[in-house]
Short mmCIF file of C-alpha atoms and ligand atoms in Angstrom, two decimals:
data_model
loop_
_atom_site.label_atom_id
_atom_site.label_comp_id
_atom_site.label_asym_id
_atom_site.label_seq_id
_atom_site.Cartn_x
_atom_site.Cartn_y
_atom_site.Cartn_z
CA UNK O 1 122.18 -4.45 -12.49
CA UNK O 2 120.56 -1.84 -14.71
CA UNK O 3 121.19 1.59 -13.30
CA UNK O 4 117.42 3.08 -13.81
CA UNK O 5 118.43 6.59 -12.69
CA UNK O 6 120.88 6.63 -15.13
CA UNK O 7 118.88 6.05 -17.99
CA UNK O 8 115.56 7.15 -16.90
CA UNK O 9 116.54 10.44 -14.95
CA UNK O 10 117.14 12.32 -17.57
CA UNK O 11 114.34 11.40 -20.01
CA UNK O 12 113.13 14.82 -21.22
CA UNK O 13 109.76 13.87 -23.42
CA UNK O 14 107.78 11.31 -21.59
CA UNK O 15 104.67 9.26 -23.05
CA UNK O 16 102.49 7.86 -20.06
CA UNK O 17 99.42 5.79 -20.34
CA UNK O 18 96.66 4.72 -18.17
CA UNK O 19 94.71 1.86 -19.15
CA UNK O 20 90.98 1.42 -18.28
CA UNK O 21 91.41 -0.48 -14.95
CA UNK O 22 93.50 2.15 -13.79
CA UNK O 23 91.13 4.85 -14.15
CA UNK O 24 87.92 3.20 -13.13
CA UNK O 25 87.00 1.86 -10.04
CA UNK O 26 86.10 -1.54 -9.51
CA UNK O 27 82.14 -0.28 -9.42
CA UNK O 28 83.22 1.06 -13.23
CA UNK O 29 83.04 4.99 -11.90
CA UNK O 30 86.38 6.94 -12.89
CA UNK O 31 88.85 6.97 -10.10
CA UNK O 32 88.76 11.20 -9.28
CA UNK O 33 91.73 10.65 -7.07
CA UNK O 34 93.99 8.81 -9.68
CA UNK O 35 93.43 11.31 -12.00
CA UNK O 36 94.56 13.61 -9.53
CA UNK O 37 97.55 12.29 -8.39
CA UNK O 38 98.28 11.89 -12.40
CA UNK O 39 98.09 15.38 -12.91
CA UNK O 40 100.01 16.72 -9.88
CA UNK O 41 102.61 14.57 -11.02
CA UNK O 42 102.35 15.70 -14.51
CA UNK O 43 102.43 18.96 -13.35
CA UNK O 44 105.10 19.16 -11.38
CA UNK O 45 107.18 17.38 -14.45
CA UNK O 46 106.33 20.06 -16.14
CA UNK O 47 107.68 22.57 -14.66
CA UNK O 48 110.78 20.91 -14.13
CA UNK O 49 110.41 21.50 -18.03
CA UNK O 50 109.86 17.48 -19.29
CA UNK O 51 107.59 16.80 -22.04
CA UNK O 52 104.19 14.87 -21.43
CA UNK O 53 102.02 13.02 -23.35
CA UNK O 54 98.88 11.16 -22.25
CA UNK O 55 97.32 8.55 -23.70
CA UNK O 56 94.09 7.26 -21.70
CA UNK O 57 92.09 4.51 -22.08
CA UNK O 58 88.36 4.60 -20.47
CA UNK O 59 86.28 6.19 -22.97
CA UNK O 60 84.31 2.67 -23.93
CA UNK O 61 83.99 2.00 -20.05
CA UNK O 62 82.42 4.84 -19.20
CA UNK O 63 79.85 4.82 -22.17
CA UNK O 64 79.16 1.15 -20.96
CA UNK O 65 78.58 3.19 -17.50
CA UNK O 66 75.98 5.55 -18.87
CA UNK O 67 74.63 3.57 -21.54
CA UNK O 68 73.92 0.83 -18.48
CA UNK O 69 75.03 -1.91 -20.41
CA UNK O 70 76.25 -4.04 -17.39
CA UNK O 71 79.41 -5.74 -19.05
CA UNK O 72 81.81 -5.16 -22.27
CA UNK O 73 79.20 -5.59 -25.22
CA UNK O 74 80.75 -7.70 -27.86
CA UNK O 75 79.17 -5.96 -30.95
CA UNK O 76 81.47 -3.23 -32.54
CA UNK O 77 78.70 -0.68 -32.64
CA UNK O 78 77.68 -0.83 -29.52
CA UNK O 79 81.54 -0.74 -28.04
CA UNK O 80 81.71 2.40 -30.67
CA UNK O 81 78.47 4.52 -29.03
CA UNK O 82 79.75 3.60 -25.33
CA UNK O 83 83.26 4.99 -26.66
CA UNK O 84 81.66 8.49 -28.26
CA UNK O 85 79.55 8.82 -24.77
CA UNK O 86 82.47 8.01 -22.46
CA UNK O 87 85.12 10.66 -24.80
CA UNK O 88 83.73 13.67 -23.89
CA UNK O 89 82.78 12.69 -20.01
CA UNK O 90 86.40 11.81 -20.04
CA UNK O 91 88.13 14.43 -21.89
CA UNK O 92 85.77 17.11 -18.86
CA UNK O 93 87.26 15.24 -16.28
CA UNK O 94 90.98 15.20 -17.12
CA UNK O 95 90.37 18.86 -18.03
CA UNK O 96 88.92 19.50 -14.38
CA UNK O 97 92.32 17.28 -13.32
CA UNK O 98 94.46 19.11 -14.42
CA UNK O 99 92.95 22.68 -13.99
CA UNK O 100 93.67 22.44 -10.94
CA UNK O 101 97.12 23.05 -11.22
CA UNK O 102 96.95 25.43 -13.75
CA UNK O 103 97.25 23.19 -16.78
CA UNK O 104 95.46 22.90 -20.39
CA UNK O 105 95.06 19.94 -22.04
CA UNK O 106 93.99 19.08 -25.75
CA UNK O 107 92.44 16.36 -26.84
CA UNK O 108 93.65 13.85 -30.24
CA UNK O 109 92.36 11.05 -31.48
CA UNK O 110 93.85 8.77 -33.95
CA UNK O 111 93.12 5.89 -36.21
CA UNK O 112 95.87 4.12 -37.19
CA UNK O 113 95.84 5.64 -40.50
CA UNK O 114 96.85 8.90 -38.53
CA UNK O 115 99.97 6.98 -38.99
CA UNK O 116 100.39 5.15 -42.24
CA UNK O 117 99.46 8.37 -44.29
CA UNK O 118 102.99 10.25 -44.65
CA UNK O 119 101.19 13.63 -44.41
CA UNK O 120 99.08 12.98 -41.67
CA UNK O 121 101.95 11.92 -39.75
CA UNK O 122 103.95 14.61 -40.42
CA UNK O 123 100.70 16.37 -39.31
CA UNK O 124 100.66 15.24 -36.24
CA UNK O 125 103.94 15.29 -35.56
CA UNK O 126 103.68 18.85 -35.73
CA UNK O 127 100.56 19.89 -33.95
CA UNK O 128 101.39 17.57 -30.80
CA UNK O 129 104.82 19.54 -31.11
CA UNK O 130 103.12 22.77 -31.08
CA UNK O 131 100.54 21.42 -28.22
CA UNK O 132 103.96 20.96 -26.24
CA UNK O 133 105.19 24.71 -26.86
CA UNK O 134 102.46 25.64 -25.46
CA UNK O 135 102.49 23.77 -22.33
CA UNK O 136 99.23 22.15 -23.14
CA UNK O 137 98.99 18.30 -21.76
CA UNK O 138 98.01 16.23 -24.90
CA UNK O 139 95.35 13.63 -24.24
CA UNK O 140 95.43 10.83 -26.81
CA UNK O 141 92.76 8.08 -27.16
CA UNK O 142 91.60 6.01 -30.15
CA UNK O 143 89.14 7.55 -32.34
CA UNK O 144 87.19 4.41 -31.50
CA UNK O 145 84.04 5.51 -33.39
CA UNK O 146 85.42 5.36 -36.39
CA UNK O 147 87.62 2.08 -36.23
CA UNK O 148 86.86 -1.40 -37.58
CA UNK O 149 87.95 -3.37 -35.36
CA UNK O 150 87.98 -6.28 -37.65
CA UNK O 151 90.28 -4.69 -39.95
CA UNK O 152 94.22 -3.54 -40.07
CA UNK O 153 92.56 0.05 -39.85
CA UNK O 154 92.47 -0.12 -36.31
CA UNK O 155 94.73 -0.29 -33.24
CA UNK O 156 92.25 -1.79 -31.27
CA UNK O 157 94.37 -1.37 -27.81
CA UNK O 158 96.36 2.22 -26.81
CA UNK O 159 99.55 0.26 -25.55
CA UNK O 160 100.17 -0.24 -29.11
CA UNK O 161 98.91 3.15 -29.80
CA UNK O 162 100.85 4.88 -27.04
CA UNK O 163 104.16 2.89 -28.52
CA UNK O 164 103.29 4.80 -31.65
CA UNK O 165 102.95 8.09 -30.32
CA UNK O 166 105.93 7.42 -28.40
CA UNK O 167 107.84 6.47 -31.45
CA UNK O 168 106.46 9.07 -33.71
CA UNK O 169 107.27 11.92 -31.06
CA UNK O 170 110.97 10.57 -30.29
CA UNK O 171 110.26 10.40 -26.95
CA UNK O 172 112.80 9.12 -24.14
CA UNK O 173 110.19 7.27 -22.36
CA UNK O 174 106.82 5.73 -22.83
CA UNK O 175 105.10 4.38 -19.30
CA UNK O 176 102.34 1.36 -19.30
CA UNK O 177 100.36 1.93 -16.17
CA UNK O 178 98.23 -1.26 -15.12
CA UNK O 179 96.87 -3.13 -12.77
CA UNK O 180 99.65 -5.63 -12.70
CA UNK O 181 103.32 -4.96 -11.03
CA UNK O 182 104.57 -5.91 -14.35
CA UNK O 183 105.89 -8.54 -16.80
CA UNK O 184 105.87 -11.65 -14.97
CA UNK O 185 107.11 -15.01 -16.66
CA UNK O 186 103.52 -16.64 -15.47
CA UNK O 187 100.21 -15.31 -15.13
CA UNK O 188 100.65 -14.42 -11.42
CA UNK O 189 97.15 -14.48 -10.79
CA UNK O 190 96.95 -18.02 -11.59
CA UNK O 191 100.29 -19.14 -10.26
CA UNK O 192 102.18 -18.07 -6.96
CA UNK O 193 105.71 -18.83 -8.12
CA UNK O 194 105.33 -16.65 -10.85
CA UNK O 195 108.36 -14.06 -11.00
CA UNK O 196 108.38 -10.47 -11.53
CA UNK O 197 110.77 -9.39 -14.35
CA UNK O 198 112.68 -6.03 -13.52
CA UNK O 199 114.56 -5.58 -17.05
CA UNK O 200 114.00 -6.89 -20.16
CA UNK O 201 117.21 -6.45 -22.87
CA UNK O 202 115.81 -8.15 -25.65
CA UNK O 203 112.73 -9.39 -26.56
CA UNK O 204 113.42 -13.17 -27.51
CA UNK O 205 110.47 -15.18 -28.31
CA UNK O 206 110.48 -16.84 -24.68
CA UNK O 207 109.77 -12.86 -23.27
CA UNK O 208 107.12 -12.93 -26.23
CA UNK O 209 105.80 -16.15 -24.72
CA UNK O 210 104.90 -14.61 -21.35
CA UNK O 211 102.38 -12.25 -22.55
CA UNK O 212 98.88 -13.42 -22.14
CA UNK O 213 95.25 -12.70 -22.76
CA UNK O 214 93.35 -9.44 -21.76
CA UNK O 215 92.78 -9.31 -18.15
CA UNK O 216 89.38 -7.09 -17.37
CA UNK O 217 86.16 -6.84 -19.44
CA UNK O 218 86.08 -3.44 -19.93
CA UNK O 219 89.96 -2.71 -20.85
CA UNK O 220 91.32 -4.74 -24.29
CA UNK O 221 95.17 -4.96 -23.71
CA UNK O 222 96.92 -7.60 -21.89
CA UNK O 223 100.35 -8.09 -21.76
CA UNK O 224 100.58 -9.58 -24.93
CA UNK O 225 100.08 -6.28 -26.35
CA UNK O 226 102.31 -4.80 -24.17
CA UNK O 227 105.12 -6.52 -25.75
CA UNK O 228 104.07 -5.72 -29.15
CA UNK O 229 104.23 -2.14 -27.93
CA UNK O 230 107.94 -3.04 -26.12
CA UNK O 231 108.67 -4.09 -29.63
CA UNK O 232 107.52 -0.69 -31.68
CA UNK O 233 109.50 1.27 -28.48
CA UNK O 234 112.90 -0.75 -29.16
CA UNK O 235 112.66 -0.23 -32.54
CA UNK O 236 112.59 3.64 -31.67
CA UNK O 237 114.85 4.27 -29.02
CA UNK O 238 112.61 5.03 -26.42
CA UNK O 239 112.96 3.19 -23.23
CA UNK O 240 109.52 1.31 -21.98
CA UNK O 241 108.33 0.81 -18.45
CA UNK O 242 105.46 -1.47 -17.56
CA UNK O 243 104.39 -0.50 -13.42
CA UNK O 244 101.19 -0.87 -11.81
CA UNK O 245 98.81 2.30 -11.03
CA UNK O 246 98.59 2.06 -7.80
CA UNK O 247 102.40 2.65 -6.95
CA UNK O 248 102.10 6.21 -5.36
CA UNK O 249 104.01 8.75 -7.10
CA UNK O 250 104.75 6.00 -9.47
CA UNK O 251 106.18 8.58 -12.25
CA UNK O 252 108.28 10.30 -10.15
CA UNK O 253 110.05 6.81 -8.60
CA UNK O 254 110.08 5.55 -12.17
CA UNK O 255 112.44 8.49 -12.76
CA UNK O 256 114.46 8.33 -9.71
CA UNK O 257 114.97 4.97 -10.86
CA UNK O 258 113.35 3.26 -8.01
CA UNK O 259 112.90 -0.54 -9.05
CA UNK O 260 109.50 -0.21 -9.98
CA UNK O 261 107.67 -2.57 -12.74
CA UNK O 262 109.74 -3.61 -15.67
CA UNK O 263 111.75 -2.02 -17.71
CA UNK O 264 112.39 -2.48 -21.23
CA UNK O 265 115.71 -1.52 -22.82
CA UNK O 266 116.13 0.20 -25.87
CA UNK O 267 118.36 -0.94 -29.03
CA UNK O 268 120.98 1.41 -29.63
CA UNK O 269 120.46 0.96 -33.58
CA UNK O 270 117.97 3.36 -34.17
CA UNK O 271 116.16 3.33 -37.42
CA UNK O 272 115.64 6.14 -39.50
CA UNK O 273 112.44 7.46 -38.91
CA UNK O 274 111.15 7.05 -42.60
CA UNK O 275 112.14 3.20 -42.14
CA UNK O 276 110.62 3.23 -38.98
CA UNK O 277 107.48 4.97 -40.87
CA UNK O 278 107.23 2.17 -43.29
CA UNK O 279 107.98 -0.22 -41.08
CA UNK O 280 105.00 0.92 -38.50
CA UNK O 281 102.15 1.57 -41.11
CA UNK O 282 98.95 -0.57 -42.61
CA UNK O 283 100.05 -2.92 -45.46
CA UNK O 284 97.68 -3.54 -48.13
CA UNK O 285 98.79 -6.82 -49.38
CA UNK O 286 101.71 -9.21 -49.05
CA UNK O 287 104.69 -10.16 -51.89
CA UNK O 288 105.46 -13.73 -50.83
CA UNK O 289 110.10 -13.34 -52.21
CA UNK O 290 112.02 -16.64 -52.86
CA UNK O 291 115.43 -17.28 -50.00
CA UNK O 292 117.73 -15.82 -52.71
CA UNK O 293 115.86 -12.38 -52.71
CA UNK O 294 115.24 -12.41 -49.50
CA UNK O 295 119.04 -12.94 -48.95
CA UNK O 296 119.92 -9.85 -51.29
CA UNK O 297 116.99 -7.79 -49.37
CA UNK O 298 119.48 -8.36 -46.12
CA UNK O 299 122.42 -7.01 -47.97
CA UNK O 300 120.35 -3.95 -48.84
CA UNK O 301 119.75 -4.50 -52.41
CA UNK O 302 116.39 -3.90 -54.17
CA UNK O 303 113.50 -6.27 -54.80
CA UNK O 304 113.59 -7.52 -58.81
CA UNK O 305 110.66 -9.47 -60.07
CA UNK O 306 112.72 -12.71 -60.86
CA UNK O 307 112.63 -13.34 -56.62
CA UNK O 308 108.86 -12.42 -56.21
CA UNK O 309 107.01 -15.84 -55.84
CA UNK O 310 103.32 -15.10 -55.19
CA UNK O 311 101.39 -11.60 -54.60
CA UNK O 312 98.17 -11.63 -51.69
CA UNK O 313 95.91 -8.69 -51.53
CA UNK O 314 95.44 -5.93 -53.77
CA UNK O 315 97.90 -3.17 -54.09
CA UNK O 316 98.39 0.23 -56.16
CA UNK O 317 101.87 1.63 -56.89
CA UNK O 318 103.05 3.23 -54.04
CA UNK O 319 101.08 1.11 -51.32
CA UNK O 320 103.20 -0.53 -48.53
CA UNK O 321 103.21 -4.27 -48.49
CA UNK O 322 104.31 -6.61 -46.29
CA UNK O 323 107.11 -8.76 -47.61
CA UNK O 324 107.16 -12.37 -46.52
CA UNK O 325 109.41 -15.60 -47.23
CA UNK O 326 108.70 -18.99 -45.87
CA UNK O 327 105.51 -18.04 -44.34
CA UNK O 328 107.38 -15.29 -42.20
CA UNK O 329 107.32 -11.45 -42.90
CA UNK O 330 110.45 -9.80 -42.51
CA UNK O 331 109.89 -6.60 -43.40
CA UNK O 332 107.77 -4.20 -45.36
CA UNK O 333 108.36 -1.45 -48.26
CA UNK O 334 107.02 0.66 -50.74
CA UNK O 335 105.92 -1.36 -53.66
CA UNK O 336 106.14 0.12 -57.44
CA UNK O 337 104.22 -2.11 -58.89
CA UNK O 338 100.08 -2.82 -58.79
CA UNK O 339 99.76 -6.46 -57.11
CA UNK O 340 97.75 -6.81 -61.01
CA UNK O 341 101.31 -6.24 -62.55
CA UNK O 342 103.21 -7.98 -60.33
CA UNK O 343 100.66 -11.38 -61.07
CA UNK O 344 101.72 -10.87 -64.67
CA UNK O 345 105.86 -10.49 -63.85
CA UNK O 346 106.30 -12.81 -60.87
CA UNK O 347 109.50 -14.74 -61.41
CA UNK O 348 110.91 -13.26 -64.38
CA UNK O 349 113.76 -11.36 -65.94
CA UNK O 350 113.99 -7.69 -65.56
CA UNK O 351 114.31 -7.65 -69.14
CA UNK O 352 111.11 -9.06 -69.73
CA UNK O 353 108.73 -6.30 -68.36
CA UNK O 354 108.01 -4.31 -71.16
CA UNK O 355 107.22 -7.07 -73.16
CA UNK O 356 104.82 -8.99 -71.03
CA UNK O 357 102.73 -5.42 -69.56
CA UNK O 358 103.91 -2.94 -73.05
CA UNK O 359 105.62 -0.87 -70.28
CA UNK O 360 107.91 -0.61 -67.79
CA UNK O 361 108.21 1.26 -64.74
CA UNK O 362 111.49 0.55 -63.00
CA UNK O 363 113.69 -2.86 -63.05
CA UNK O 364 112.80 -3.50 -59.28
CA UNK O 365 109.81 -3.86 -57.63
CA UNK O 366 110.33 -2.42 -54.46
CA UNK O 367 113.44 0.12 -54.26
CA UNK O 368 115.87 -0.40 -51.36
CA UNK O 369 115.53 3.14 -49.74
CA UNK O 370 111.92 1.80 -49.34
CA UNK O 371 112.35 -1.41 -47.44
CA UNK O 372 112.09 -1.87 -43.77
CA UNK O 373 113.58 -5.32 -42.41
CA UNK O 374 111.99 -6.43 -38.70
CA UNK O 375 114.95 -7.18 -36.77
N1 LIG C 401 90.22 3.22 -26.65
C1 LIG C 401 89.64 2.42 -25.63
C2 LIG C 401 88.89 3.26 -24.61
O1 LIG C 401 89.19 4.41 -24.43
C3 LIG C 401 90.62 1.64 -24.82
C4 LIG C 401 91.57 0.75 -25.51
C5 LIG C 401 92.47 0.06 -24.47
O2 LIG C 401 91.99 -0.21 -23.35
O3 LIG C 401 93.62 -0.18 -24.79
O4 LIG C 401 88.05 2.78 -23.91
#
């Protein structure tokens, strides 16, 4: 068995978030006392001299509160006014949480082009850093008002989000608090022999196949997403932890290793954080590689144009693209080529570039310092 105290008792920079059925009550009010016991916890972590980060979900169920609008409105404008109401009327609360034990707290949102912009994540890197030397509480949410939720601008749910916070920050440990005990192998609300799973090593595709749909109306993520964020945290080193909400002192067990929820390990091969960088942000388009490139991709060798097969999307030099063989992506990188120029030297010889554009910008077309390869 897993020794959780082992691995979790010393975790120094710790990324917890609460989703939106975890803060609200079931009458859609925020739940005063949670928030509470959040921040007495959070407090008393910090000043045993850990590292927190929030990340909390609510903002669009309390705007749907104010606003009146009964249940989850399905039209993105709508969801985004309920969101910029809610913010604030959250933000005052967690401030009045954690005031009372002498704590500030700051508030971030982010897109996720916080994250595929180099400089902006380098940013933000830094100011959360400088939030921490402070001994401020950073409060994370989506910038929901200005996401598209239609398009790969957007998170859409802050497990993924908190994974990437958690990932960007090098933290030891990200926590998923729910309304669910954890990852079960059914949907236990639909089937009593479903089983509770304590650790997950790897995430194989029959782990994958046990996450479902979103569970409440006013919250998006669901444990399929919760996976996906699993996934972004074992890339990353950071160890994950999916526990229900309503586990008193659920932090504090978590890190006395109490059997609590289920725990994700973490891969010891840890990628560099620039791979990780490329790996994590927005593609613009897709280079579709023959087996043979893909093959010499594996072995860490650049990209050439003979192996490129089809281009989707449009691209600039310098854009990340998604690199796919066989109808699977395997990986992303840095293209040096416009998707235009690569339409014009799909499948042929290095030695043919200049002729065919009147110019040539390097023999590959994406370097192999600037490839990331999904496990
Ligand atoms: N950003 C959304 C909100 O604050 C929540 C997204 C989620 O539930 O994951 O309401």
């Amino acid at each position: 068995m897993t020794n959780r105290k082992e691995i979790l008792g010393d975790a120094e920079k710790i990324v917890i978030k609460i989703g939106t059925t975890s803060i609200s009550r079931e009458d859609g009010s925020l739940n005063n006392e949670f928030m509470d016991t959040i921040a007495s916890q959070v407090s008393e972590l910090h000043r045993a001299g850990k590292q927190i980060i929030l990340v909390s979900s609510g903002s669009i169920g309390i705007g749907i509160e104010i606003l009146d609008l009964g249940c989850r409105p399905k039209e993105i404008p709508v969801r985004q006014a309920a969101a910029a109401v809610g913010q604030g009327v959250l933000m005052q609360h967690w401030t009045e949480a954690f005031q009372k034990y002498g704590l500030n707290v700051a508030q971030i949102l982010l897109t996720y082009d916080s994250f595929t912009n180099r400089l902006t994540y380098l940013n933000l890197r830094n100011s959360i850093s400088t939030l921490l030397s402070y001994g401020v509480i950073p409060i994370i949410n989506e910038n929901d008002p200005i996401c598209v939720h239609e398009i790969e601008a957007t998170l859409g749910d802050n497990d993924k989000l908190s994974a990437m916070v958690a990932s960007k920050m090098e933290a030891d440990l990200l926590i998923l608090f729910t309304d669910i005990d954890g990852l079960y192998d059914k949907n236990p609300k639909r089937h009593d022999d479903a089983v509770l799973l304590r650790t997950v090593e790897e995430i194989t595709p029959t782990i994958e196949s046990y996450g479902g749909n979103p569970t409440s109306m006013k919250g998006v993520g669901g444990m399929r997403t919760k996976i996906e964020a699993a996934k972004i945290c074992n890339m990353s080193g950071c160890y994950m932890v999916i526990a229900n909400s309503n586990v008193n002192k659920g932090i504090r067990k978590i890190l006395d290793g109490e059997e609590i929820g289920t725990l994700f390990l973490t891969n010891q091969f840890v990628l560099k954080n620039r791979i990780r960088w490329i790996i994590l942000a927005r593609s613009s388009g897709t280079i579709v590689v023959d087996d043979g490139a893909k093959e010499a991709l594996t072995k860490r060798m650049s990209l050439l144009p003979s192996g490129v097969l089809d281009i989707a999307g449009t691209f600039d030099r310098g854009d990340i693209v998604k690199l796919e063989c066989d109808g699977f992506v395997f990986g992303k990188g840095i293209t040096d080529y416009t998707s235009e120029e690569l339409k014009a030297i799909k499948g042929k010889q290095t030695n043919e570039i200049a002729d065919i554009l009147g110019y040539k910008n390097y023999d590959h077309v994406v370097q192999k310092d600037n490839i990331g390869l999904f496990k």
